[in-house]
Short mmCIF file of C-alpha atoms and ligand atoms in Angstrom, two decimals:
data_model
loop_
_atom_site.label_atom_id
_atom_site.label_comp_id
_atom_site.label_asym_id
_atom_site.label_seq_id
_atom_site.Cartn_x
_atom_site.Cartn_y
_atom_site.Cartn_z
CA MET P 862 13.11 14.04 26.62
CA ILE P 863 16.17 14.43 28.63
CA SER P 864 16.22 16.63 31.98
CA GLU P 865 19.24 15.52 33.89
CA HIS P 866 18.43 17.12 37.40
CA ALA P 867 14.50 17.83 37.17
CA SER P 868 12.69 14.34 37.14
CA PRO P 869 8.75 14.73 36.76
CA LEU P 870 8.36 12.46 39.68
CA ALA P 871 10.42 14.56 42.33
CA THR P 872 8.52 16.63 45.11
CA ILE P 873 8.52 20.27 43.86
CA GLY P 874 9.77 23.20 45.85
CA GLY P 875 13.08 22.69 46.84
CA VAL P 876 16.41 24.12 45.50
CA ASP P 877 16.71 22.23 42.46
CA ALA P 878 13.10 21.05 41.88
CA GLY P 879 10.47 23.69 40.17
CA GLY P 880 9.50 24.76 36.91
CA GLN P 881 11.56 22.49 34.84
CA ASN P 882 10.11 19.39 36.45
CA ILE P 883 6.67 20.80 36.17
CA TYR P 884 7.36 21.52 32.39
CA VAL P 885 8.59 18.06 31.57
CA ALA P 886 5.64 16.40 33.70
CA HIS P 887 3.07 18.36 32.05
CA THR P 888 4.38 18.50 28.51
CA ALA P 889 5.09 14.71 28.44
CA ARG P 890 1.28 14.04 29.72
CA HIS P 891 -0.26 16.08 26.92
CA LEU P 892 2.20 14.67 24.09
CA ALA P 893 1.04 11.31 25.36
CA SER P 894 -2.46 12.32 24.82
CA LEU P 895 -1.60 13.42 21.50
CA GLY P 896 -0.50 9.99 20.64
CA TYR P 897 3.23 10.37 21.37
CA ALA P 898 5.43 7.67 23.06
CA VAL P 899 7.47 9.60 25.66
CA ASP P 900 10.89 8.26 27.37
CA ILE P 901 12.09 10.68 29.87
CA PHE P 902 15.99 10.27 30.76
CA THR P 903 16.65 11.61 34.16
CA ARG P 904 19.49 10.92 36.69
CA ARG P 905 18.90 8.46 39.31
CA ASP P 906 19.36 10.38 42.52
CA SER P 907 18.32 7.75 45.01
CA PRO P 908 19.19 4.10 45.39
CA ASP P 909 15.48 3.23 45.92
CA LEU P 910 14.57 4.25 42.35
CA PRO P 911 13.94 1.51 39.63
CA ASP P 912 15.92 2.00 36.26
CA ILE P 913 12.58 2.32 34.42
CA VAL P 914 9.34 3.72 35.73
CA ASP P 915 6.08 3.13 33.75
CA TRP P 916 4.75 6.33 34.88
CA MET P 917 1.65 6.45 32.78
CA PRO P 918 0.10 5.23 29.48
CA GLY P 919 2.63 6.25 26.86
CA ILE P 920 5.12 7.54 29.20
CA ARG P 921 8.40 6.10 30.76
CA VAL P 922 10.73 7.77 33.22
CA ILE P 923 14.17 6.15 32.92
CA ASN P 924 16.34 6.77 35.75
CA VAL P 925 19.99 7.10 34.35
CA HIS P 926 22.79 5.85 36.34
CA ALA P 927 25.32 8.66 36.13
CA GLY P 928 27.17 9.50 39.49
CA PRO P 929 26.12 8.70 43.06
CA PRO P 930 22.55 7.78 43.35
CA SER P 931 21.92 10.58 45.77
CA PHE P 932 21.24 14.12 45.42
CA VAL P 933 23.87 16.12 43.58
CA ARG P 934 23.47 20.18 43.08
CA LYS P 935 22.83 20.77 39.52
CA GLU P 936 26.15 23.12 39.66
CA SER P 937 28.05 19.85 40.27
CA LEU P 938 26.63 17.55 37.76
CA LEU P 939 28.53 18.00 34.64
CA PRO P 940 31.49 15.57 35.47
CA TYR P 941 28.55 13.00 35.35
CA MET P 942 27.12 14.06 31.69
CA ALA P 943 29.37 11.86 29.66
CA GLN P 944 28.44 8.63 31.72
CA PHE P 945 24.67 9.76 31.18
CA ALA P 946 25.13 10.39 27.59
CA ARG P 947 26.57 6.93 26.97
CA ALA P 948 23.80 5.32 28.77
CA VAL P 949 21.21 7.54 26.55
CA VAL P 950 22.96 6.63 23.33
CA ASP P 951 22.98 2.69 24.31
CA HIS P 952 19.37 2.81 25.03
CA ALA P 953 18.46 4.82 22.09
CA ARG P 954 20.24 2.53 19.87
CA GLU P 955 18.36 -0.74 21.68
CA GLN P 956 15.25 1.40 20.61
CA ARG P 957 16.46 1.80 17.03
CA ASP P 958 17.29 -1.95 16.79
CA ALA P 959 13.78 -2.97 18.06
CA GLY P 960 12.42 -0.90 15.00
CA THR P 961 10.99 2.14 17.49
CA PRO P 962 13.78 4.66 17.01
CA TYR P 963 13.34 8.10 18.74
CA ALA P 964 11.96 10.41 16.21
CA VAL P 965 12.95 13.64 18.21
CA CYS P 966 15.04 14.33 21.34
CA HIS P 967 13.61 17.42 23.47
CA ALA P 968 16.88 18.43 25.95
CA HIS P 969 15.93 20.50 29.04
CA PHE P 970 18.79 22.72 30.36
CA PHE P 971 22.31 22.93 29.03
CA MET P 972 23.77 19.52 30.35
CA SER P 973 20.76 17.73 28.78
CA GLY P 974 21.40 19.60 25.66
CA LEU P 975 25.20 18.23 25.56
CA VAL P 976 23.65 14.54 25.75
CA ALA P 977 21.22 15.18 22.99
CA ARG P 978 24.05 16.59 20.95
CA ARG P 979 25.94 13.51 21.71
CA LEU P 980 23.07 11.29 20.53
CA LYS P 981 22.41 13.37 17.45
CA GLN P 982 26.23 12.84 16.73
CA ALA P 983 25.81 8.99 17.37
CA LEU P 984 22.63 7.86 15.69
CA GLY P 985 21.33 11.20 13.90
CA VAL P 986 18.54 11.64 16.12
CA PRO P 987 17.34 15.30 15.65
CA TYR P 988 16.95 17.53 19.00
CA VAL P 989 14.81 20.50 20.33
CA VAL P 990 16.37 22.27 23.39
CA THR P 991 14.68 24.45 26.05
CA PHE P 992 17.35 25.96 28.49
CA HIS P 993 15.09 26.97 31.29
CA ALA P 994 17.96 29.38 32.11
CA LEU P 995 20.99 30.87 30.39
CA GLY P 996 24.57 31.05 31.61
CA ARG P 997 25.19 34.36 30.16
CA VAL P 998 22.01 35.84 31.58
CA ARG P 999 22.46 34.33 35.03
CA LEU P 1000 25.90 35.54 35.27
CA MET P 1001 24.95 39.18 34.64
CA HIS P 1002 22.65 38.87 37.91
CA GLN P 1003 24.75 36.36 39.50
CA PRO P 1004 28.31 36.86 38.90
CA HIS P 1005 29.53 34.42 41.45
CA ASP P 1006 27.62 31.45 40.74
CA GLU P 1007 29.08 28.01 40.96
CA PHE P 1008 28.55 26.36 37.57
CA PRO P 1009 31.65 25.15 35.84
CA PRO P 1010 33.17 28.21 33.87
CA GLN P 1011 32.80 26.45 30.58
CA ARG P 1012 28.89 26.55 30.89
CA CYS P 1013 28.49 29.27 28.27
CA ILE P 1014 30.82 27.67 25.79
CA LEU P 1015 28.90 24.26 25.95
CA GLU P 1016 25.41 26.14 25.63
CA GLN P 1017 26.87 27.72 22.47
CA MET P 1018 27.83 24.33 21.29
CA VAL P 1019 24.30 22.98 21.92
CA ILE P 1020 22.72 25.83 20.29
CA ASP P 1021 25.07 25.52 17.25
CA THR P 1022 23.96 21.71 16.64
CA ALA P 1023 20.41 22.02 17.82
CA ASP P 1024 17.70 21.65 15.14
CA ALA P 1025 15.36 24.09 17.02
CA VAL P 1026 15.78 26.23 20.41
CA VAL P 1027 12.63 26.90 22.18
CA ALA P 1028 12.32 30.61 23.75
CA GLU P 1029 10.02 30.68 26.71
CA CYS P 1030 9.22 34.16 26.13
CA PRO P 1031 9.95 37.18 23.75
CA GLN P 1032 12.80 38.23 26.33
CA ASP P 1033 14.53 34.62 26.24
CA GLU P 1034 14.20 35.06 22.35
CA LEU P 1035 16.05 38.26 22.42
CA ASP P 1036 18.62 36.69 24.88
CA LEU P 1037 19.40 34.07 22.66
CA ALA P 1038 19.96 36.44 19.80
CA ARG P 1039 22.01 38.78 21.69
CA HIS P 1040 24.21 36.61 23.70
CA TYR P 1041 24.47 33.58 21.52
CA ALA P 1042 23.67 34.74 17.90
CA THR P 1043 20.99 32.17 17.69
CA PRO P 1044 19.79 32.45 14.25
CA VAL P 1045 16.02 33.45 14.42
CA SER P 1046 15.11 30.54 11.95
CA ARG P 1047 15.78 28.03 14.43
CA VAL P 1048 14.00 29.68 17.38
CA ARG P 1049 10.44 28.97 18.31
CA MET P 1050 8.72 30.97 20.94
CA ILE P 1051 6.58 28.57 23.30
CA PRO P 1052 5.54 29.85 26.58
CA CYS P 1053 4.94 27.46 29.81
CA GLY P 1054 1.51 26.66 31.20
CA PHE P 1055 -0.55 25.73 33.68
CA ASP P 1056 -3.11 22.72 34.17
CA PRO P 1057 -6.64 23.66 34.40
CA GLU P 1058 -7.66 20.59 36.33
CA GLU P 1059 -5.09 21.29 39.02
CA LEU P 1060 -5.42 24.93 39.37
CA GLN P 1061 -9.27 25.35 39.50
CA PRO P 1062 -10.40 28.09 41.56
CA VAL P 1063 -12.03 27.92 44.70
CA THR P 1064 -13.82 30.92 46.36
CA ARG P 1065 -11.70 32.92 48.37
CA SER P 1066 -13.74 32.33 51.54
CA GLU P 1067 -13.73 28.45 50.89
CA ALA P 1068 -9.93 28.63 50.33
CA ARG P 1069 -9.22 30.53 53.48
CA ARG P 1070 -11.61 28.15 55.40
CA HIS P 1071 -9.62 25.01 54.13
CA LEU P 1072 -6.51 26.57 54.87
CA GLY P 1073 -7.38 28.01 58.29
CA LEU P 1074 -6.48 31.49 57.33
CA PRO P 1075 -8.45 35.02 58.55
CA ALA P 1076 -11.70 35.31 56.73
CA GLU P 1077 -11.40 38.90 55.86
CA ARG P 1078 -7.67 40.01 56.33
CA PRO P 1079 -5.90 41.18 53.20
CA ILE P 1080 -3.53 38.22 51.91
CA VAL P 1081 -0.23 38.73 49.48
CA LEU P 1082 0.80 35.52 48.25
CA GLN P 1083 4.64 34.46 47.43
CA LEU P 1084 5.01 30.95 46.13
CA GLY P 1085 7.96 29.20 44.58
CA ARG P 1086 11.53 27.87 45.10
CA MET P 1087 13.22 29.35 47.80
CA VAL P 1088 16.53 30.66 46.41
CA PRO P 1089 17.88 34.56 46.79
CA ARG P 1090 17.20 35.27 42.85
CA LYS P 1091 13.51 34.90 43.50
CA GLY P 1092 13.70 38.20 45.32
CA VAL P 1093 11.41 37.40 48.26
CA ASP P 1094 13.33 39.86 50.52
CA THR P 1095 11.97 42.74 48.38
CA VAL P 1096 8.52 41.30 49.11
CA ILE P 1097 9.26 41.44 52.85
CA ARG P 1098 10.79 44.91 52.62
CA ALA P 1099 7.58 46.17 50.70
CA LEU P 1100 5.47 44.73 53.39
CA GLY P 1101 7.52 46.73 55.78
CA ILE P 1102 7.15 50.01 53.98
CA LEU P 1103 3.35 49.16 53.23
CA GLU P 1104 2.86 49.14 57.11
CA ARG P 1105 4.94 52.28 57.92
CA ARG P 1106 4.08 54.59 55.23
CA TYR P 1107 0.59 53.14 54.02
CA LYS P 1108 -0.68 52.05 57.46
CA LEU P 1109 -1.95 48.58 55.86
CA SER P 1110 -0.75 45.43 57.16
CA PRO P 1111 -1.88 42.19 54.97
CA LEU P 1112 -0.75 38.93 55.68
CA LEU P 1113 2.14 37.86 53.55
CA LEU P 1114 2.27 33.98 53.21
CA ILE P 1115 5.43 32.47 51.63
CA VAL P 1116 5.16 29.14 50.18
CA GLY P 1117 7.96 26.73 49.28
CA GLY P 1118 11.30 25.42 50.62
CA GLU P 1119 12.80 22.06 51.26
CA SER P 1120 10.26 20.54 53.51
CA ALA P 1121 6.64 20.92 54.47
CA GLU P 1122 7.80 22.40 57.68
CA PRO P 1123 9.34 25.87 57.17
CA ASP P 1124 12.47 24.93 58.72
CA PRO P 1125 15.49 27.26 58.50
CA ARG P 1126 17.93 24.25 58.92
CA ARG P 1127 16.65 22.41 55.90
CA THR P 1128 16.11 25.66 53.79
CA PRO P 1129 18.54 28.19 54.99
CA GLU P 1130 16.94 30.88 52.76
CA ILE P 1131 13.98 30.82 55.10
CA GLY P 1132 16.30 31.69 57.77
CA ARG P 1133 17.63 34.64 56.01
CA LEU P 1134 14.19 36.06 55.30
CA GLN P 1135 13.00 35.64 58.70
CA SER P 1136 15.92 37.97 59.70
CA VAL P 1137 14.87 40.55 56.86
CA ALA P 1138 11.34 40.21 58.37
CA ASP P 1139 12.84 41.11 61.87
CA GLU P 1140 14.57 44.08 60.29
CA GLU P 1141 11.35 45.45 58.90
CA GLY P 1142 9.48 44.63 61.95
CA VAL P 1143 6.91 42.69 60.32
CA ARG P 1144 7.68 38.98 61.64
CA ALA P 1145 4.25 38.62 62.97
CA ASP P 1146 2.88 39.31 59.57
CA VAL P 1147 4.84 36.96 57.47
CA GLN P 1148 3.93 33.46 57.46
CA PHE P 1149 6.38 30.85 56.12
CA VAL P 1150 4.39 28.05 54.95
CA GLY P 1151 6.93 25.37 53.73
CA GLN P 1152 6.60 23.28 50.76
CA ARG P 1153 3.33 22.49 49.63
CA PRO P 1154 2.17 19.66 46.98
CA ARG P 1155 0.27 20.47 43.79
CA SER P 1156 -3.23 19.38 45.11
CA ALA P 1157 -2.86 22.15 47.70
CA LEU P 1158 -1.85 25.10 45.40
CA ARG P 1159 -5.31 26.01 44.23
CA TYR P 1160 -6.14 26.88 47.73
CA PHE P 1161 -3.38 28.98 48.19
CA TYR P 1162 -3.51 30.79 45.23
CA SER P 1163 -7.39 31.32 45.75
CA ALA P 1164 -6.96 32.34 49.22
CA ALA P 1165 -4.91 35.59 48.12
CA ASP P 1166 -5.82 38.97 47.14
CA VAL P 1167 -2.80 39.34 45.26
CA PHE P 1168 0.13 37.48 44.33
CA VAL P 1169 3.73 38.89 44.06
CA THR P 1170 6.67 37.66 42.54
CA MET P 1171 10.09 39.71 42.33
CA PRO P 1172 12.84 37.78 40.89
CA TRP P 1173 16.03 39.60 39.62
CA TYR P 1174 15.59 37.69 36.28
CA GLU P 1175 13.09 34.95 35.03
CA PRO P 1176 13.38 32.74 32.23
CA PHE P 1177 9.38 32.08 32.33
CA GLY P 1178 8.05 32.07 35.82
CA ILE P 1179 5.30 29.79 35.97
CA THR P 1180 4.04 30.81 39.10
CA PRO P 1181 2.24 34.01 37.86
CA VAL P 1182 0.46 31.78 35.36
CA GLU P 1183 -0.85 29.66 37.66
CA ALA P 1184 -1.89 32.38 40.06
CA MET P 1185 -3.79 34.07 36.93
CA ALA P 1186 -5.35 30.66 36.22
CA CYS P 1187 -7.11 31.04 39.84
CA GLY P 1188 -8.17 34.55 38.97
CA VAL P 1189 -5.61 36.24 41.14
CA PRO P 1190 -4.02 39.47 39.96
CA VAL P 1191 -0.10 39.55 39.93
CA ILE P 1192 2.19 42.30 40.76
CA GLY P 1193 5.60 41.08 39.15
CA ALA P 1194 9.06 42.36 38.32
CA ARG P 1195 9.60 43.78 34.95
CA VAL P 1196 11.97 40.86 34.03
CA GLY P 1197 12.12 38.08 31.60
CA GLY P 1198 8.88 36.18 31.38
CA VAL P 1199 6.81 37.94 33.87
CA GLN P 1200 6.69 40.96 31.77
CA TYR P 1201 5.13 38.70 28.97
CA SER P 1202 2.46 36.67 31.19
CA VAL P 1203 1.69 39.57 33.18
CA GLU P 1204 -0.37 42.44 31.17
CA ASP P 1205 0.69 45.78 32.95
CA GLY P 1206 -2.40 47.47 33.87
CA ARG P 1207 -4.93 44.98 32.91
CA THR P 1208 -4.17 41.74 34.62
CA GLY P 1209 -1.64 42.91 37.30
CA PHE P 1210 1.05 45.33 37.35
CA LEU P 1211 4.78 45.44 36.41
CA VAL P 1212 7.46 47.09 38.87
CA GLU P 1213 11.25 47.42 38.65
CA ALA P 1214 12.83 44.37 40.16
CA ARG P 1215 14.34 44.73 43.68
CA ASN P 1216 12.46 48.00 44.00
CA ALA P 1217 10.35 47.35 47.50
CA ASP P 1218 9.02 51.07 47.25
CA ALA P 1219 7.37 50.47 43.79
CA LEU P 1220 5.91 47.33 45.09
CA ALA P 1221 4.57 48.67 48.10
CA ARG P 1222 3.01 51.65 46.15
CA ARG P 1223 1.41 49.00 43.55
CA LEU P 1224 0.23 46.75 46.55
CA ALA P 1225 -1.36 49.98 48.37
CA HIS P 1226 -3.01 50.79 45.01
CA VAL P 1227 -4.78 47.30 44.84
CA PHE P 1228 -5.68 47.31 48.38
CA SER P 1229 -7.24 50.79 48.06
CA ASP P 1230 -10.38 49.28 46.52
CA PRO P 1231 -11.54 45.56 46.50
CA SER P 1232 -12.88 46.05 42.80
CA ILE P 1233 -9.29 46.59 41.49
CA PRO P 1234 -8.20 43.18 42.44
CA ARG P 1235 -11.50 41.70 41.21
CA LEU P 1236 -11.24 43.19 37.67
CA LEU P 1237 -7.61 42.67 37.33
CA GLY P 1238 -8.18 38.96 38.44
CA LYS P 1239 -11.03 38.07 36.10
CA ARG P 1240 -8.84 39.62 33.09
CA ALA P 1241 -5.99 37.53 34.58
CA ARG P 1242 -8.10 34.16 34.51
CA ARG P 1243 -9.08 34.98 30.66
CA ARG P 1244 -5.43 35.62 29.42
CA ALA P 1245 -4.18 32.38 31.20
CA PHE P 1246 -6.82 30.23 29.55
CA GLU P 1247 -6.35 31.89 26.20
CA ARG P 1248 -2.32 31.55 26.35
CA PHE P 1249 -1.00 29.33 28.83
CA THR P 1250 -2.50 26.09 29.06
CA TRP P 1251 -0.03 22.96 28.89
CA GLN P 1252 -2.27 21.59 26.32
CA ARG P 1253 -1.74 24.40 24.06
CA VAL P 1254 1.93 24.32 24.80
CA ALA P 1255 2.15 20.74 24.13
CA ARG P 1256 0.26 21.16 20.74
CA SER P 1257 2.99 23.69 19.85
CA LEU P 1258 5.70 21.37 20.96
CA ALA P 1259 4.45 18.60 18.78
CA ASP P 1260 4.13 20.96 15.64
CA LEU P 1261 7.74 21.69 16.26
CA TYR P 1262 8.64 18.02 16.87
CA ALA P 1263 7.02 17.17 13.67
CA GLU P 1264 8.73 19.87 11.56
CA VAL P 1265 12.08 18.78 13.01
CA ALA P 1266 11.69 15.27 12.38
CA THR P 1267 10.50 15.68 8.82
CA ALA P 1268 13.27 17.97 7.97
CA ALA P 1269 16.06 15.57 9.59
CA ALA P 1270 14.42 12.66 7.42
CA LEU P 1271 14.80 14.58 4.31
CA THR P 1272 18.46 15.32 4.86
CA ARG P 1273 19.40 11.49 6.09
CA PRO P 1274 21.06 9.59 3.61
CA ALA P 1275 18.73 6.60 2.37
CA VAL P 1276 19.68 3.34 3.92
CA ALA P 1277 19.13 0.15 1.69
CA GLN P 1278 16.73 -2.18 3.06
CA GLY P 1279 18.01 -5.35 4.63
CA ASN P 1280 21.37 -3.79 5.22
N1 UDP C 394 5.95 24.61 43.33
C1 UDP C 394 5.04 23.84 44.01
N2 UDP C 394 5.13 23.60 45.50
C2 UDP C 394 5.84 24.34 46.36
C3 UDP C 394 6.87 25.46 45.62
C4 UDP C 394 6.70 25.72 44.43
O1 UDP C 394 4.67 23.01 43.51
O2 UDP C 394 5.98 24.58 47.57
C5 UDP C 394 6.00 24.69 41.95
C6 UDP C 394 5.03 25.93 41.40
O3 UDP C 394 3.67 25.72 41.71
C7 UDP C 394 5.63 26.19 40.21
C8 UDP C 394 7.03 25.65 40.12
O4 UDP C 394 7.15 24.92 41.42
O5 UDP C 394 4.96 25.33 39.18
C9 UDP C 394 7.88 26.88 40.07
O6 UDP C 394 8.12 26.94 38.93
P1 UDP C 394 8.74 28.57 38.23
O7 UDP C 394 8.50 28.68 37.06
O8 UDP C 394 7.74 29.72 39.02
O9 UDP C 394 9.89 28.67 38.76
P2 UDP C 394 11.64 27.89 38.64
O10 UDP C 394 11.37 26.97 39.54
O11 UDP C 394 11.13 27.35 37.19
O12 UDP C 394 12.55 28.95 38.85
#
């Protein structure tokens, strides 16, 4: 696997550490338990990192020297990718010469896709790519982003030479076809997931006691990376509407950020959101929690009556699935993967992105009768288990790798033994 900016060993919740890191970590773990030996190449972003970490049986994390050994925003990483690719190709050549060649490469994000493309050209290793976000989709929503202008052209090159492209949800599949003319035959829809051991629900009362939260007050949870496109401001505005129009005042918990303390200097987005809460007159009802480790998440999800996610766009969105796994209904924006994971009216509700009025209306509906979130939550949990475990995801990936590796072997020219 190649995941240039997202190491499976990073602390999750900051600007550039979220779903992709989780995806790589969990799929690697399950692939290893299916018998795969997995090497994960990621950029060395701290001088303290060893070159190779034996992470767990069957999985190594290879910290590639490319650019400074410090954090570099993903928007600024492209210039280092040629160096990254050279290191990966050298390593892969050593693997081959030692008699353990890579059978298949799975690239994550477009820059890793470029490395995989280079590896295929150099050594014939077939590759699968998951983009996690597509430049053309992002530009529709964030026209002034700071990625290099050639991003979309590079994505197209990566798609054109890929053996398979993973779409994370039906919308992603459509975007790949519509914006990149990706042939349907090379796209495989495989969603993201959750880990049932990590996200076992606890009772609401126990979760609240554990976190020191009020036992009876309605609680709305927002959890994820703190970046404007996640639309957390819409959630805060909905809280204002809920109080003024519906005379309801739930507690809004906001988990995520660069540090465990919700510090606006470390996480400027928190500062911006605090001003929105001031404007709405709900500052006292919004609790910024800060970043939380994986082991704490089940308490936050289980303490909530409803989970809310209002991104402008969302390639998949793991957090709604995690909430569902804990038996919590989701009200989400009708975009990307959210409209796939959430079944409108059955496991939660979908509302228009950026529409605080619509969100407030749905929240009022959910809080109007305690049996509503209970019923939705029960169905949500069932749906999460039926479709979205990492184990299932890894099995689908393993099937795809096997197909890709076999097809590549069939087209590879025979090499005479002993040469
Ligand atoms: N996350 C976490 N701690 C935090 C905030 C977020 O572990 O404090 C995790 C969250 O549980 C989820 C991931 O970060 O697994 C975010 O993934 P998602 O797909 O929702 O969003 P992305 O980061 O891909 O935009």
